[in-house]
């Protein structure tokens, strides 16, 4: 067993490693990965493994390896306001990262076979919204999850801009998956042992690109032995936001602009030189395959042999960084400026809590 990149000590270092290995290549994807701590989606007793580039499975709960999620996020080419369907949505980790990019006017739906995993995903989503300071840095498209087999989606469902399937798709189901897409949409799925990106360029026109060699567990076929009837999966309706929700989005956006203007005024151009910290260099390794327990086996990118010529230089640079780094240098604790600003306003407490997405269970 192994990973495509080195293990990190925390979520930020894991993301640093994914960037250096070119699995994360765009700023939007990087921001989403940094905003949600992967360890929050692990059971407590397994969190020591959260920052390794390995998948994790416990019972029905499953997380793909970080490098796989990175490739998926990059391939989906996400933009604010798009609609997204996650087939095999699992813990909701990927859906939540996608929701940070889609913004408040996107659509974010997931279908998951196991009802216990749906409950787990809802708990993790609730925890993120109520406790994470990162939540206030974005306008979030909250995912909605339904239980069912993703091969039994009702034929009258709406089509989506972006679709991801987190299980191996058999060739006979390729057209079924394609028909979930709008024209111009992108589908990413494991197909014939390859992570595949399919773009719908017209009503009957498609462009296909193979991204990475993978081997996922196959989709579970529908079982109609009990009733003999199909159990159609009805996806959540695309609802219009309430006037209250629209007002909250507008008020939060205005407060963020005020905070930004105050920061610009206080700091001149608004830019500060952050303290420099040692970031461990990642030496890219030539790897033919990566074996993962029970769910995925995938081959990583094979890097140029010239990378090996820089190994000694990388080690020397790392030694120099360690020598020059002040041992006592620590980052300042993050400040949630939006929360502080809202709580300082002369408003009734219930309104403050509403602006901060406080919700009673």
Coordinates of C-alpha atoms in Angstrom, one line a residue:
X1 CA 0.0 0.0 0.0
X2 CA 1.2 3.5 -0.6
X3 CA 0.3 7.1 -1.6
X4 CA 1.1 9.3 -4.5
X5 CA 2.4 12.1 -2.1
X6 CA 4.0 12.1 1.3
X7 CA 1.9 12.2 4.4
X8 CA 1.3 15.6 6.0
X9 CA 1.3 16.6 9.7
X10 CA -1.9 18.5 9.3
X11 CA -4.4 19.4 6.6
X12 CA -2.4 22.4 5.2
X13 CA 0.7 20.3 4.8
X14 CA -1.3 17.6 3.0
X15 CA -2.5 20.3 0.6
X16 CA 1.0 21.6 0.2
X17 CA 2.1 18.1 -0.8
X18 CA -0.7 17.7 -3.3
X19 CA 0.1 21.1 -4.9
X20 CA 3.8 20.2 -5.2
X21 CA 2.9 16.9 -6.9
X22 CA 0.6 18.8 -9.3
X23 CA -2.6 17.1 -8.1
X24 CA -4.0 20.4 -7.0
X25 CA -3.5 22.9 -9.8
X26 CA -6.0 25.8 -9.4
X27 CA -6.7 28.3 -6.7
X28 CA -10.4 27.5 -6.3
X29 CA -9.7 23.8 -5.7
X30 CA -6.9 24.7 -3.2
X31 CA -9.1 27.0 -1.3
X32 CA -11.8 24.4 -1.0
X33 CA -9.3 21.7 0.2
X34 CA -7.8 24.0 2.8
X35 CA -11.2 25.1 4.1
X36 CA -12.4 21.6 5.2
X37 CA -10.2 19.6 7.4
X38 CA -10.1 16.0 6.1
X39 CA -9.7 14.7 9.7
X40 CA -13.2 16.0 10.6
X41 CA -14.6 13.3 8.4
X42 CA -12.8 10.4 10.2
X43 CA -14.0 8.6 13.2
X44 CA -12.0 9.7 16.2
X45 CA -10.0 6.5 16.6
X46 CA -8.7 6.7 13.0
X47 CA -7.8 10.4 12.8
X48 CA -4.1 9.7 12.9
X49 CA -4.3 8.5 9.3
X50 CA -6.3 11.5 8.0
X51 CA -3.4 13.3 6.4
X52 CA -1.9 10.3 4.6
X53 CA -2.6 10.1 0.9
X54 CA -4.6 6.9 1.4
X55 CA -8.2 6.0 1.2
X56 CA -10.0 4.9 4.3
X57 CA -12.9 2.5 4.9
X58 CA -14.8 1.5 8.0
X59 CA -17.9 -0.5 7.5
X60 CA -20.0 1.4 4.9
X61 CA -18.1 4.7 5.5
X62 CA -15.5 5.4 2.9
X63 CA -13.1 8.2 1.8
X64 CA -11.1 8.1 -1.4
X65 CA -7.4 9.0 -1.3
X66 CA -6.7 12.8 -1.4
X67 CA -5.0 12.6 -4.7
X68 CA -8.1 11.0 -6.2
X69 CA -10.3 13.8 -4.9
X70 CA -7.9 16.3 -6.2
X71 CA -8.0 15.0 -9.7
X72 CA -11.8 14.8 -9.5
X73 CA -12.2 18.4 -8.3
X74 CA -9.8 19.7 -11.0
X75 CA -11.5 17.7 -13.8
X76 CA -15.0 18.9 -12.8
X77 CA -14.0 22.5 -13.6
X78 CA -16.4 23.9 -11.0
X79 CA -17.8 27.4 -11.1
X80 CA -20.2 29.4 -9.0
X81 CA -23.9 28.8 -9.7
X82 CA -23.6 25.3 -11.4
X83 CA -25.6 22.2 -10.5
X84 CA -23.7 19.2 -9.2
X85 CA -24.8 15.5 -8.6
X86 CA -22.6 13.2 -6.5
X87 CA -23.4 9.5 -7.1
X88 CA -22.2 7.6 -4.1
X89 CA -21.9 10.7 -2.0
X90 CA -20.6 8.9 1.1
X91 CA -19.4 11.1 4.0
X92 CA -20.2 14.3 2.1
X93 CA -16.6 15.4 2.2
X94 CA -16.4 15.9 -1.5
X95 CA -19.9 17.4 -1.7
X96 CA -19.0 20.0 0.9
X97 CA -15.8 21.0 -0.9
X98 CA -17.8 21.4 -4.1
X99 CA -20.4 23.5 -2.2
X100 CA -17.8 26.0 -1.2
X101 CA -17.2 26.7 -4.9
X102 CA -20.8 26.5 -6.2
X103 CA -21.9 29.3 -3.9
X104 CA -25.4 30.1 -2.7
X105 CA -27.0 29.9 -6.1
X106 CA -25.7 26.5 -7.1
X107 CA -27.4 23.1 -6.7
X108 CA -25.6 20.4 -4.7
X109 CA -27.3 16.9 -4.6
X110 CA -26.0 13.5 -3.5
X111 CA -27.3 10.0 -3.8
X112 CA -26.0 7.3 -1.3
X113 CA -26.9 3.7 -1.1
X114 CA -26.5 3.3 2.7
X115 CA -28.8 5.1 5.0
X116 CA -26.3 4.9 7.9
X117 CA -23.8 6.8 5.8
X118 CA -26.4 9.4 4.9
X119 CA -26.8 10.0 8.7
X120 CA -23.1 10.2 9.1
X121 CA -22.8 12.8 6.3
X122 CA -25.6 14.9 7.8
X123 CA -23.8 15.0 11.1
X124 CA -20.5 16.0 9.5
X125 CA -22.2 18.7 7.5
X126 CA -24.0 20.1 10.6
X127 CA -20.6 20.1 12.5
X128 CA -18.9 22.0 9.6
X129 CA -21.6 24.7 9.4
X130 CA -21.8 25.2 13.2
X131 CA -18.2 25.0 14.2
X132 CA -15.9 25.9 11.2
X133 CA -14.5 29.4 10.8
X134 CA -13.9 28.5 7.2
X135 CA -17.6 28.4 6.6
X136 CA -17.8 32.2 7.1
X137 CA -15.2 32.8 4.4
X138 CA -17.5 31.4 1.7
X139 CA -21.1 31.5 0.6
X140 CA -22.0 27.8 0.8
X141 CA -24.2 25.7 -1.4
X142 CA -25.3 23.2 1.2
X143 CA -25.5 19.6 -0.1
X144 CA -28.8 17.6 0.1
X145 CA -28.5 13.8 0.3
X146 CA -31.1 11.1 -0.6
X147 CA -30.9 7.4 0.0
X148 CA -31.1 5.0 -2.9
X149 CA -29.3 3.2 -5.7
X150 CA -27.9 5.7 -8.2
X151 CA -28.8 3.4 -11.1
X152 CA -32.5 3.9 -10.3
X153 CA -32.8 7.6 -10.5
X154 CA -36.2 8.7 -11.7
X155 CA -36.2 9.3 -15.5
X156 CA -38.0 12.6 -15.1
X157 CA -35.1 14.1 -13.0
X158 CA -33.5 17.3 -14.0
X159 CA -30.1 17.2 -15.7
X160 CA -26.9 18.6 -14.1
X161 CA -23.9 20.7 -15.1
X162 CA -21.5 18.5 -13.2
X163 CA -21.8 14.8 -12.2
X164 CA -19.3 12.6 -10.3
X165 CA -19.7 8.8 -9.7
X166 CA -17.6 7.4 -6.9
X167 CA -17.8 3.7 -7.9
X168 CA -16.7 1.8 -10.9
X169 CA -19.2 2.2 -13.8
X170 CA -19.8 -0.8 -16.0
X171 CA -19.7 -0.1 -19.8
X172 CA -23.5 -0.9 -20.1
X173 CA -24.3 2.0 -17.8
X174 CA -22.2 4.6 -19.6
X175 CA -25.1 6.0 -21.6
X176 CA -27.2 6.2 -18.5
X177 CA -24.6 8.3 -16.8
X178 CA -24.2 10.6 -19.8
X179 CA -27.9 11.3 -19.9
X180 CA -27.7 12.9 -16.5
X181 CA -25.7 15.7 -18.0
X182 CA -26.8 19.0 -19.6
X183 CA -25.3 20.0 -22.9
X184 CA -21.9 21.6 -21.9
X185 CA -21.8 19.6 -18.7
X186 CA -18.9 17.4 -17.4
X187 CA -19.1 13.9 -16.0
X188 CA -16.2 12.3 -14.1
X189 CA -16.4 8.6 -13.3
X190 CA -14.3 5.4 -13.2
X191 CA -14.9 3.7 -16.5
X192 CA -13.0 0.6 -17.6
X193 CA -10.3 1.0 -15.1
X194 CA -9.7 4.7 -15.9
X195 CA -10.9 7.8 -14.2
X196 CA -12.6 9.4 -17.1
X197 CA -13.8 12.9 -17.9
X198 CA -16.7 13.1 -20.4
X199 CA -17.9 16.5 -21.7
X200 CA -21.3 16.8 -23.4
X201 CA -20.6 19.1 -26.4
X202 CA -24.1 18.6 -28.0
X203 CA -27.3 16.6 -27.7
X204 CA -25.5 13.5 -29.0
X205 CA -21.9 14.7 -29.0
X206 CA -19.3 13.9 -26.4
X207 CA -15.6 14.4 -25.7
X208 CA -13.8 11.8 -23.6
X209 CA -10.5 12.1 -21.8
X210 CA -8.8 9.4 -19.7
X211 CA -7.3 11.0 -16.5
X212 CA -5.8 8.3 -14.4
X213 CA -5.7 4.5 -14.1
X214 CA -7.9 3.4 -11.3
X215 CA -9.8 0.4 -10.0
X216 CA -12.9 1.2 -7.9
X217 CA -15.4 -1.3 -6.5
X218 CA -18.2 -1.6 -9.1
X219 CA -21.6 0.0 -8.7
X220 CA -24.0 -2.1 -6.8
X221 CA -26.6 -3.5 -9.2
X222 CA -30.3 -2.9 -8.3
X223 CA -31.9 -5.9 -6.5
X224 CA -35.6 -6.3 -7.2
X225 CA -35.9 -9.8 -5.8
X226 CA -38.1 -8.7 -2.9
X227 CA -40.8 -6.8 -4.6
X228 CA -40.0 -7.3 -8.3
X229 CA -40.4 -3.5 -8.7
X230 CA -37.8 -0.8 -9.2
X231 CA -37.4 1.6 -6.3
X232 CA -37.1 4.9 -8.1
X233 CA -34.8 7.5 -6.5
X234 CA -36.4 11.0 -6.6
X235 CA -33.8 13.7 -6.3
X236 CA -34.4 16.8 -4.3
X237 CA -36.4 19.5 -6.1
X238 CA -34.5 22.6 -7.3
X239 CA -36.0 25.0 -4.8
X240 CA -36.1 28.8 -5.1
X241 CA -34.5 30.5 -2.1
X242 CA -36.7 32.2 0.4
X243 CA -36.6 36.0 0.8
X244 CA -35.0 35.6 4.2
X245 CA -32.2 33.5 2.8
X246 CA -31.6 36.0 0.0
X247 CA -31.5 38.8 2.6
X248 CA -29.0 36.9 4.7
X249 CA -26.7 36.3 1.7
X250 CA -26.9 39.9 0.8
X251 CA -26.2 41.2 4.3
X252 CA -23.3 38.8 4.8
X253 CA -21.8 39.9 1.5
X254 CA -22.1 43.5 2.4
X255 CA -20.4 42.9 5.8
X256 CA -17.6 41.1 4.0
X257 CA -17.1 44.0 1.7
X258 CA -16.9 46.4 4.6
X259 CA -14.3 44.2 6.4
X260 CA -12.3 44.1 3.2
X261 CA -12.4 47.9 2.8
X262 CA -11.4 48.4 6.4
X263 CA -8.5 46.0 6.0
X264 CA -7.4 47.8 2.8
X265 CA -7.6 51.2 4.6
X266 CA -5.7 49.9 7.6
X267 CA -2.9 48.1 5.7
X268 CA -2.5 50.5 2.7
X269 CA -2.9 48.1 -0.2
X270 CA -4.3 45.4 2.0
X271 CA -1.4 43.1 1.6
X272 CA 0.8 41.9 4.4
X273 CA 3.8 39.8 4.2
X274 CA 3.0 36.6 6.0
X275 CA 5.6 34.9 8.1
X276 CA 7.5 32.2 6.3
X277 CA 7.3 28.7 7.5
X278 CA 9.2 25.6 6.5
X279 CA 7.3 23.6 4.0
X280 CA 8.6 20.2 3.5
X281 CA 9.8 19.5 0.0
X282 CA 8.1 16.6 -1.8
X283 CA 10.3 14.5 -4.0
X284 CA 8.2 13.1 -6.8
X285 CA 8.5 9.4 -6.9
X286 CA 8.2 7.1 -10.0
X287 CA 5.4 4.8 -9.2
X288 CA 3.7 2.2 -11.4
X289 CA 0.8 1.4 -9.1
X290 CA -0.7 2.2 -5.8
X291 CA -2.6 -0.6 -4.0
X292 CA -5.4 0.4 -1.7
X293 CA -7.4 -1.8 0.6
X294 CA -10.7 -3.1 -0.7
X295 CA -11.9 -0.1 -2.7
X296 CA -9.4 1.4 -5.1
X297 CA -6.2 0.5 -6.9
X298 CA -4.8 3.3 -8.9
X299 CA -1.6 4.2 -10.8
X300 CA -0.2 7.6 -10.2
X301 CA 1.4 10.0 -12.6
X302 CA 4.8 8.8 -13.8
X303 CA 7.2 11.8 -13.5
X304 CA 10.0 12.8 -15.7
X305 CA 13.3 11.0 -14.8
X306 CA 15.0 14.4 -14.7
X307 CA 13.2 15.0 -11.4
X308 CA 15.5 12.5 -9.8
X309 CA 18.5 14.7 -10.7
X310 CA 17.2 17.4 -8.4
X311 CA 16.9 15.1 -5.3
X312 CA 20.3 16.2 -3.8
X313 CA 19.4 19.9 -4.4
X314 CA 16.0 19.4 -2.7
X315 CA 17.7 17.8 0.3
X316 CA 20.2 20.6 0.6
X317 CA 17.4 23.2 0.3
X318 CA 15.5 21.5 3.0
X319 CA 18.5 21.4 5.4
X320 CA 19.0 25.2 4.8
X321 CA 15.4 25.9 5.5
X322 CA 15.6 24.0 8.8
X323 CA 18.7 25.9 9.8
X324 CA 17.2 29.3 9.1
X325 CA 13.7 28.7 10.5
X326 CA 13.2 30.3 13.9
X327 CA 12.1 27.4 16.2
X328 CA 9.7 29.6 18.1
X329 CA 7.8 30.9 15.0
X330 CA 4.2 30.0 15.2
X331 CA 1.2 31.2 13.1
X332 CA -1.3 33.5 14.7
X333 CA -4.6 31.9 15.5
X334 CA -7.1 32.6 12.8
X335 CA -9.6 35.4 13.4
X336 CA -13.2 35.1 12.2
X337 CA -13.7 38.7 11.2
X338 CA -17.2 38.1 9.9
X339 CA -18.4 36.5 13.1
X340 CA -16.7 39.3 15.2
X341 CA -18.3 42.0 13.0
X342 CA -21.8 40.4 13.2
X343 CA -21.7 40.0 17.0
X344 CA -20.6 43.6 17.4
X345 CA -23.7 44.9 15.5
X346 CA -26.5 46.6 17.5
X347 CA -29.0 43.8 16.6
X348 CA -31.1 41.3 18.6
X349 CA -29.3 38.1 19.3
X350 CA -31.6 35.9 17.3
X351 CA -30.9 38.0 14.2
X352 CA -27.1 37.8 14.8
X353 CA -27.4 34.0 15.1
X354 CA -29.5 33.9 11.9
X355 CA -26.8 35.8 10.0
X356 CA -24.2 33.3 11.3
X357 CA -26.3 30.3 10.3
X358 CA -27.0 29.3 13.8
X359 CA -29.6 26.5 13.8
X360 CA -31.3 24.7 16.6
X361 CA -31.2 20.9 16.3

